[in-house]
mmCIF file of C-alpha atoms and ligand atoms in Angstrom:
data_model
loop_
_atom_site.group_PDB
_atom_site.id
_atom_site.type_symbol
_atom_site.label_atom_id
_atom_site.label_comp_id
_atom_site.label_asym_id
_atom_site.label_seq_id
_atom_site.Cartn_x
_atom_site.Cartn_y
_atom_site.Cartn_z
ATOM 1 C CA MET A 1 37.602 1.413 11.797
ATOM 2 C CA LYS A 2 35.494 -1.671 11.184
ATOM 3 C CA ILE A 3 33.175 -1.523 8.209
ATOM 4 C CA THR A 4 30.343 -3.968 7.696
ATOM 5 C CA ALA A 5 28.526 -4.130 4.375
ATOM 6 C CA GLU A 6 26.035 -6.450 2.777
ATOM 7 C CA PHE A 7 24.031 -6.572 -0.407
ATOM 8 C CA VAL A 8 20.340 -5.816 0.200
ATOM 9 C CA THR A 9 18.575 -5.797 -3.159
ATOM 10 C CA SER A 10 18.663 -5.023 -6.871
ATOM 11 C CA ALA A 11 15.606 -2.979 -7.786
ATOM 12 C CA VAL A 12 14.296 -2.158 -11.252
ATOM 13 C CA GLY A 13 12.686 1.034 -10.016
ATOM 14 C CA ALA A 14 12.215 3.269 -6.996
ATOM 15 C CA ALA A 15 9.418 1.046 -5.713
ATOM 16 C CA GLY A 16 11.853 -1.789 -5.081
ATOM 17 C CA VAL A 17 14.213 0.319 -2.952
ATOM 18 C CA PRO A 18 13.818 -0.140 0.821
ATOM 19 C CA HIS A 19 11.831 2.603 2.540
ATOM 20 C CA ASP A 20 12.706 1.623 6.070
ATOM 21 C CA GLY A 21 13.880 4.941 7.469
ATOM 22 C CA LEU A 22 17.613 4.237 7.179
ATOM 23 C CA PRO A 23 19.508 7.155 5.652
ATOM 24 C CA GLN A 24 20.344 6.627 1.982
ATOM 25 C CA LEU A 25 23.327 7.871 0.046
ATOM 26 C CA ALA A 26 23.223 7.419 -3.728
ATOM 27 C CA LEU A 27 26.168 7.466 -6.110
ATOM 28 C CA VAL A 28 25.397 9.291 -9.345
ATOM 29 C CA GLY A 29 27.674 9.594 -12.356
ATOM 30 C CA ARG A 30 28.412 8.662 -15.938
ATOM 31 C CA SER A 31 28.739 5.028 -16.877
ATOM 32 C CA ASN A 32 32.253 3.828 -16.209
ATOM 33 C CA VAL A 33 33.139 6.726 -13.886
ATOM 34 C CA GLY A 34 33.853 4.208 -11.116
ATOM 35 C CA LYS A 35 30.715 4.151 -8.924
ATOM 36 C CA SER A 36 30.689 0.410 -8.288
ATOM 37 C CA ARG A 37 34.416 0.175 -7.745
ATOM 38 C CA LEU A 38 34.283 3.081 -5.313
ATOM 39 C CA ILE A 39 31.679 1.201 -3.279
ATOM 40 C CA ASN A 40 33.999 -1.792 -3.129
ATOM 41 C CA ALA A 41 36.929 0.396 -2.121
ATOM 42 C CA LEU A 42 34.894 2.104 0.599
ATOM 43 C CA VAL A 43 33.608 -1.114 2.136
ATOM 44 C CA ARG A 44 36.861 -2.982 1.433
ATOM 45 C CA GLN A 45 35.233 -5.959 -0.245
ATOM 46 C CA GLY A 46 34.124 -6.991 -3.700
ATOM 47 C CA LEU A 47 30.408 -6.449 -3.219
ATOM 48 C CA ALA A 48 29.508 -4.452 -6.325
ATOM 49 C CA ARG A 49 30.098 -5.753 -9.837
ATOM 50 C CA THR A 50 32.391 -3.567 -11.908
ATOM 51 C CA SER A 51 33.311 -3.640 -15.570
ATOM 52 C CA ALA A 52 35.623 -1.957 -18.027
ATOM 53 C CA ALA A 53 32.640 -1.742 -20.414
ATOM 54 C CA PRO A 54 30.176 1.059 -19.608
ATOM 55 C CA GLY A 55 26.602 0.242 -18.663
ATOM 56 C CA LYS A 56 27.403 -2.575 -16.241
ATOM 57 C CA THR A 57 25.041 -1.459 -13.475
ATOM 58 C CA ARG A 58 21.509 -1.268 -14.894
ATOM 59 C CA LEU A 59 19.513 -1.712 -11.725
ATOM 60 C CA VAL A 60 19.426 0.183 -8.465
ATOM 61 C CA ASN A 61 21.716 -1.881 -6.259
ATOM 62 C CA VAL A 62 21.335 -1.265 -2.550
ATOM 63 C CA TYR A 63 23.915 -2.105 0.125
ATOM 64 C CA ARG A 64 23.558 -1.823 3.862
ATOM 65 C CA VAL A 65 26.698 -0.317 5.345
ATOM 66 C CA ALA A 66 27.840 0.499 8.874
ATOM 67 C CA HIS A 67 30.990 2.504 9.547
ATOM 68 C CA GLY A 68 32.364 1.622 12.987
ATOM 69 C CA ALA A 69 29.765 2.065 15.698
ATOM 70 C CA ARG A 70 27.680 4.465 13.636
ATOM 71 C CA PRO A 71 24.123 3.591 12.727
ATOM 72 C CA PRO A 72 23.811 1.779 9.394
ATOM 73 C CA PHE A 73 22.764 3.444 6.161
ATOM 74 C CA HIS A 74 21.955 2.337 2.641
ATOM 75 C CA LEU A 75 24.566 2.968 0.001
ATOM 76 C CA VAL A 76 22.876 2.995 -3.391
ATOM 77 C CA ASP A 77 24.610 2.240 -6.688
ATOM 78 C CA LEU A 78 22.567 3.836 -9.480
ATOM 79 C CA PRO A 79 22.987 3.021 -13.171
ATOM 80 C CA GLY A 80 25.266 5.445 -14.958
ATOM 81 C CA TYR A 81 24.197 8.106 -17.412
ATOM 82 C CA GLY A 82 25.678 8.778 -20.825
ATOM 83 C CA PHE A 83 25.224 5.212 -21.947
ATOM 84 C CA ALA A 84 23.314 5.650 -25.174
ATOM 85 C CA ARG A 85 20.376 3.261 -24.809
ATOM 86 C CA GLY A 86 17.072 4.863 -25.804
ATOM 87 C CA ALA A 87 18.582 8.325 -25.816
ATOM 88 C CA LYS A 88 16.585 9.484 -28.819
ATOM 89 C CA GLN A 89 13.104 8.699 -27.551
ATOM 90 C CA GLY A 90 12.058 10.755 -24.590
ATOM 91 C CA PRO A 91 13.800 10.402 -21.254
ATOM 92 C CA THR A 92 16.522 7.790 -21.003
ATOM 93 C CA ASP A 93 16.236 4.864 -18.636
ATOM 94 C CA PHE A 94 18.647 6.734 -16.406
ATOM 95 C CA GLU A 95 16.564 9.893 -16.214
ATOM 96 C CA ARG A 96 13.359 8.031 -15.565
ATOM 97 C CA LEU A 97 14.837 5.812 -12.902
ATOM 98 C CA VAL A 98 16.890 8.436 -11.112
ATOM 99 C CA GLY A 99 14.019 10.930 -11.187
ATOM 100 C CA GLU A 100 11.756 8.296 -9.672
ATOM 101 C CA TYR A 101 14.326 7.338 -7.076
ATOM 102 C CA PHE A 102 15.019 10.844 -5.757
ATOM 103 C CA GLY A 103 11.311 11.634 -5.918
ATOM 104 C CA ALA A 104 10.499 8.687 -3.686
ATOM 105 C CA VAL A 105 13.414 8.560 -1.271
ATOM 106 C CA PRO A 106 14.928 11.471 0.716
ATOM 107 C CA ALA A 107 18.453 10.442 -0.223
ATOM 108 C CA ALA A 108 21.707 12.363 -0.176
ATOM 109 C CA ALA A 109 23.896 12.048 -3.261
ATOM 110 C CA LEU A 110 27.493 11.999 -4.350
ATOM 111 C CA LEU A 111 28.087 13.090 -7.921
ATOM 112 C CA LEU A 112 31.098 11.221 -9.295
ATOM 113 C CA VAL A 113 33.016 12.828 -12.118
ATOM 114 C CA ASP A 114 36.091 11.447 -13.859
ATOM 115 C CA ALA A 115 39.062 13.599 -12.850
ATOM 116 C CA ARG A 116 40.463 13.236 -16.384
ATOM 117 C CA HIS A 117 37.444 14.809 -18.073
ATOM 118 C CA PRO A 118 36.531 18.048 -16.336
ATOM 119 C CA GLY A 119 33.492 19.989 -17.458
ATOM 120 C CA LEU A 120 31.600 17.442 -19.572
ATOM 121 C CA ALA A 121 28.144 18.709 -20.506
ATOM 122 C CA SER A 122 26.452 15.619 -19.048
ATOM 123 C CA ASP A 123 28.207 16.113 -15.694
ATOM 124 C CA ARG A 124 27.307 19.798 -15.607
ATOM 125 C CA GLN A 125 23.671 18.935 -16.304
ATOM 126 C CA ALA A 126 23.646 16.249 -13.630
ATOM 127 C CA TRP A 127 25.150 18.670 -11.122
ATOM 128 C CA ALA A 128 22.567 21.349 -11.889
ATOM 129 C CA TRP A 129 19.788 18.802 -11.623
ATOM 130 C CA LEU A 130 21.036 17.367 -8.324
ATOM 131 C CA GLN A 131 21.456 20.821 -6.799
ATOM 132 C CA SER A 132 17.831 21.618 -7.494
ATOM 133 C CA THR A 133 16.518 18.212 -6.429
ATOM 134 C CA VAL A 134 18.590 16.725 -3.622
ATOM 135 C CA GLU A 135 19.046 18.227 -0.165
ATOM 136 C CA ALA A 136 22.661 17.203 0.349
ATOM 137 C CA VAL A 137 25.041 16.545 -2.508
ATOM 138 C CA ALA A 138 28.817 16.715 -2.963
ATOM 139 C CA ILE A 139 31.192 16.092 -5.873
ATOM 140 C CA VAL A 140 33.837 13.388 -5.942
ATOM 141 C CA ALA A 141 36.522 13.237 -8.652
ATOM 142 C CA THR A 142 37.400 9.615 -9.449
ATOM 143 C CA LYS A 143 40.486 7.870 -10.871
ATOM 144 C CA VAL A 144 42.964 10.529 -9.766
ATOM 145 C CA ASP A 145 45.648 7.820 -9.819
ATOM 146 C CA LYS A 146 45.546 8.099 -13.612
ATOM 147 C CA LEU A 147 46.782 11.696 -13.576
ATOM 148 C CA ALA A 148 50.321 12.923 -13.059
ATOM 149 C CA ARG A 149 50.695 15.556 -10.374
ATOM 150 C CA GLY A 150 50.629 18.589 -12.644
ATOM 151 C CA GLU A 151 47.727 17.297 -14.705
ATOM 152 C CA ARG A 152 45.782 16.547 -11.602
ATOM 153 C CA ILE A 153 46.158 20.034 -10.168
ATOM 154 C CA ARG A 154 45.018 21.531 -13.447
ATOM 155 C CA ALA A 155 42.097 19.127 -13.829
ATOM 156 C CA LEU A 156 40.808 19.625 -10.286
ATOM 157 C CA ARG A 157 41.062 23.373 -10.600
ATOM 158 C CA GLU A 158 39.103 23.257 -13.827
ATOM 159 C CA LEU A 159 36.475 20.951 -12.348
ATOM 160 C CA GLU A 160 35.939 23.190 -9.336
ATOM 161 C CA SER A 161 35.715 26.217 -11.555
ATOM 162 C CA VAL A 162 33.245 24.694 -14.032
ATOM 163 C CA LEU A 163 31.020 23.188 -11.350
ATOM 164 C CA ASP A 164 31.549 26.115 -8.959
ATOM 165 C CA ASN A 165 31.958 23.790 -6.001
ATOM 166 C CA ALA A 166 34.624 21.969 -4.001
ATOM 167 C CA VAL A 167 35.592 18.572 -5.404
ATOM 168 C CA LEU A 168 37.027 15.684 -3.393
ATOM 169 C CA PRO A 169 39.685 13.713 -5.321
ATOM 170 C CA VAL A 170 39.746 9.940 -4.760
ATOM 171 C CA SER A 171 41.244 6.777 -6.192
ATOM 172 C CA SER A 172 39.664 3.381 -5.686
ATOM 173 C CA VAL A 173 42.972 1.838 -6.784
ATOM 174 C CA THR A 174 45.386 3.550 -4.380
ATOM 175 C CA GLY A 175 42.837 4.369 -1.665
ATOM 176 C CA GLU A 176 43.721 8.043 -1.821
ATOM 177 C CA GLY A 177 40.992 10.339 -0.520
ATOM 178 C CA LEU A 178 38.876 7.556 0.954
ATOM 179 C CA ASP A 179 39.348 8.695 4.567
ATOM 180 C CA ASP A 180 38.139 12.162 3.632
ATOM 181 C CA LEU A 181 35.264 10.624 1.721
ATOM 182 C CA TRP A 182 34.279 8.567 4.760
ATOM 183 C CA ASN A 183 34.205 11.777 6.827
ATOM 184 C CA LEU A 184 31.863 13.261 4.282
ATOM 185 C CA ILE A 185 29.703 10.137 4.160
ATOM 186 C CA ASP A 186 29.504 10.013 7.970
ATOM 187 C CA ASN A 187 28.318 13.593 7.870
ATOM 188 C CA PHE A 188 25.725 12.875 5.196
ATOM 189 C CA THR A 189 24.367 9.726 6.796
ATOM 190 C CA THR A 190 24.282 10.593 10.485
ATOM 191 C CA PRO A 191 20.915 11.930 11.583
ATOM 192 C CA ARG A 192 21.346 15.490 12.726
ATOM 193 C CA THR A 193 20.259 14.985 16.305
ATOM 194 C CA THR A 194 22.775 12.240 16.978
ATOM 195 C CA ARG A 195 25.740 13.348 14.862
ATOM 196 C CA PRO A 196 28.848 13.519 17.076
ATOM 197 C CA PRO A 197 31.182 16.474 16.622
ATOM 198 C CA ASP A 198 33.969 15.668 14.179
ATOM 199 C CA ARG A 199 37.094 16.428 16.185
ATOM 200 C CA SER A 200 39.494 14.446 14.034
ATOM 201 C CA ARG A 201 39.455 16.683 10.957
ATOM 202 C CA PRO A 202 37.999 20.023 11.820
ATOM 203 C CA ASN A 203 38.651 21.435 8.363
ATOM 204 C CA ALA A 204 37.585 18.561 6.158
ATOM 205 C CA PRO A 205 33.807 18.829 6.437
ATOM 206 C CA LYS A 206 34.003 22.581 6.019
ATOM 207 C CA ALA A 207 36.115 22.367 2.876
ATOM 208 C CA MET A 208 33.797 19.727 1.465
ATOM 209 C CA ALA A 209 30.596 21.198 2.779
ATOM 210 C CA PRO A 210 27.700 19.742 0.852
ATOM 211 C CA HIS A 211 25.816 21.957 -1.460
ATOM 212 C CA ARG A 212 22.781 23.486 0.171
ATOM 213 C CA PRO A 213 20.685 25.826 -1.908
ATOM 214 C CA PRO A 214 20.076 29.292 -0.488
ATOM 215 C CA GLU A 215 16.977 29.503 1.702
ATOM 216 C CA GLY A 216 13.853 29.468 -0.399
ATOM 217 C CA THR A 217 15.416 28.167 -3.590
ATOM 218 C CA ALA A 218 15.466 24.479 -2.713
ATOM 219 C CA ASN A 219 12.967 22.189 -4.275
ATOM 220 C CA ARG A 220 11.173 20.955 -1.187
ATOM 221 C CA LYS A 221 8.738 18.495 -2.625
ATOM 222 C CA ARG A 222 9.370 15.863 -0.008
ATOM 223 C CA SER A 223 7.846 16.233 3.418
ATOM 224 C CA ASN A 224 10.660 14.400 5.157
ATOM 225 C CA ALA A 225 13.448 16.237 3.389
ATOM 226 C CA SER A 226 14.624 17.676 6.715
ATOM 227 C CA THR A 227 16.304 14.337 7.374
ATOM 228 C CA TRP A 228 19.128 15.668 5.261
ATOM 229 C CA ARG A 229 19.390 19.177 6.539
ATOM 230 C CA ARG A 230 22.992 19.872 7.395
ATOM 231 C CA SER A 231 24.264 21.121 10.720
ATOM 232 C CA LYS A 232 27.430 22.592 9.238
ATOM 233 C CA THR A 233 28.087 25.428 6.790
HETATM 234 P P1 GTP B 301 28.418 1.586 -14.735
HETATM 235 O O1 GTP B 301 28.020 0.442 -13.835
HETATM 236 O O2 GTP B 301 28.536 1.212 -16.168
HETATM 237 O O3 GTP B 301 27.584 2.806 -14.526
HETATM 238 O O4 GTP B 301 29.947 1.982 -14.353
HETATM 239 P P2 GTP B 301 30.562 2.361 -12.920
HETATM 240 O O5 GTP B 301 30.511 3.833 -12.721
HETATM 241 O O6 GTP B 301 29.974 1.508 -11.839
HETATM 242 O O7 GTP B 301 32.104 1.983 -13.141
HETATM 243 P P3 GTP B 301 32.947 0.780 -12.496
HETATM 244 O O8 GTP B 301 33.051 0.937 -11.014
HETATM 245 O O9 GTP B 301 32.426 -0.504 -13.019
HETATM 246 O O10 GTP B 301 34.391 1.099 -13.084
HETATM 247 C C1 GTP B 301 34.589 1.228 -14.475
HETATM 248 C C2 GTP B 301 36.047 0.926 -14.822
HETATM 249 O O11 GTP B 301 36.912 1.913 -14.242
HETATM 250 C C3 GTP B 301 36.525 -0.413 -14.273
HETATM 251 O O12 GTP B 301 37.409 -0.997 -15.212
HETATM 252 C C4 GTP B 301 37.253 -0.036 -13.000
HETATM 253 O O13 GTP B 301 38.253 -0.958 -12.620
HETATM 254 C C5 GTP B 301 37.872 1.297 -13.396
HETATM 255 N N1 GTP B 301 38.084 2.169 -12.205
HETATM 256 C C6 GTP B 301 37.171 2.526 -11.297
HETATM 257 N N2 GTP B 301 37.685 3.332 -10.340
HETATM 258 C C7 GTP B 301 38.992 3.478 -10.662
HETATM 259 C C8 GTP B 301 40.081 4.205 -10.054
HETATM 260 O O14 GTP B 301 39.968 4.884 -9.028
HETATM 261 N N3 GTP B 301 41.289 4.145 -10.696
HETATM 262 C C9 GTP B 301 41.479 3.414 -11.843
HETATM 263 N N4 GTP B 301 42.690 3.429 -12.396
HETATM 264 N N5 GTP B 301 40.469 2.720 -12.430
HETATM 265 C C10 GTP B 301 39.251 2.753 -11.862
HETATM 266 MG MG1 MG B 302 28.465 0.134 -11.897
#
C-alpha cells in the first residue's frame, strides 16, 4: 500500500503543534528505544533523525502521513524520557513537554518499550500515566531482532505480565510486525464514523485492542476526547 509522509514542523512545546483537526498519534518511550527509527520504517523513508546516542530528539517533531487512500494523520515523534537532563529539579523537560502536549491535543499514543528490558520502572510509570491520560494507547516492543527466539518469548511474556496488557513486537531493522502495527495505527487514526471494517485481519485489532479505561475511570479533561473513542473491544 502506498504511504506518503512529509515533515511538518519541529515544535518546542505543545503550542507549536498543529491543531488542525487531523488525528494525531504520538510515539512515547525512553530515549534510544527506537521511536524515530520506527517512524522511518513505517513510512519507508529516512524522515526522522535517529542516533545511537540517547537524547537525539529534543523537540516535538510532527509528520503528516497517509496510508493508502485513508485520510492523513499526524505522526508525532516526542523526545524520549530517561535522559537525565534536569532530572533533579522539578519535572524534567520530558514531563513538562509531554504533559503539555497531551493536555492540548486529543492524541492517541503508542508506548514503545525495548523488548530486551522488560519491566523498567520508567516504562511502568509511563504506562500508568498514559492509561490515565490518553484515550487510546497501545504498547509496542521494539528491537525484537536483537533477541533470539527463546529470549524473545520470555521477554514478551514478562512485558505483558508486568504491564498487564498485550504488547506488539516489532523490528525497524527486519520490518517484522510493521503490518500489524499499521493495522493498529489505521484503527487509532481513522475517525470512528468513517472507519471501514477490517476484513483482512479479523483477530489482529482484537488481540491488540487499545487500552480503554473502564467507564467512569478515564480522565476526561478534554472536551473533544471522543475523537479517540474506540469502536472495538
Ligand atoms: P531519542 O530521539 O533519543 O528519544 O531516541 P529514539 O527513541 O528516537 O531512538 P532512535 O530511533 O534514534 O534509535 C536509537 C538507536 O537504536 C539507533 O542506533 C537505531 O538505529 C537503533 N534501533 C532502533 N530501532 C531498532 C530496531 O528495531 N532494531 C535494531 N537492531 N536497532 C534499532
Ligand atoms: Mg528520536
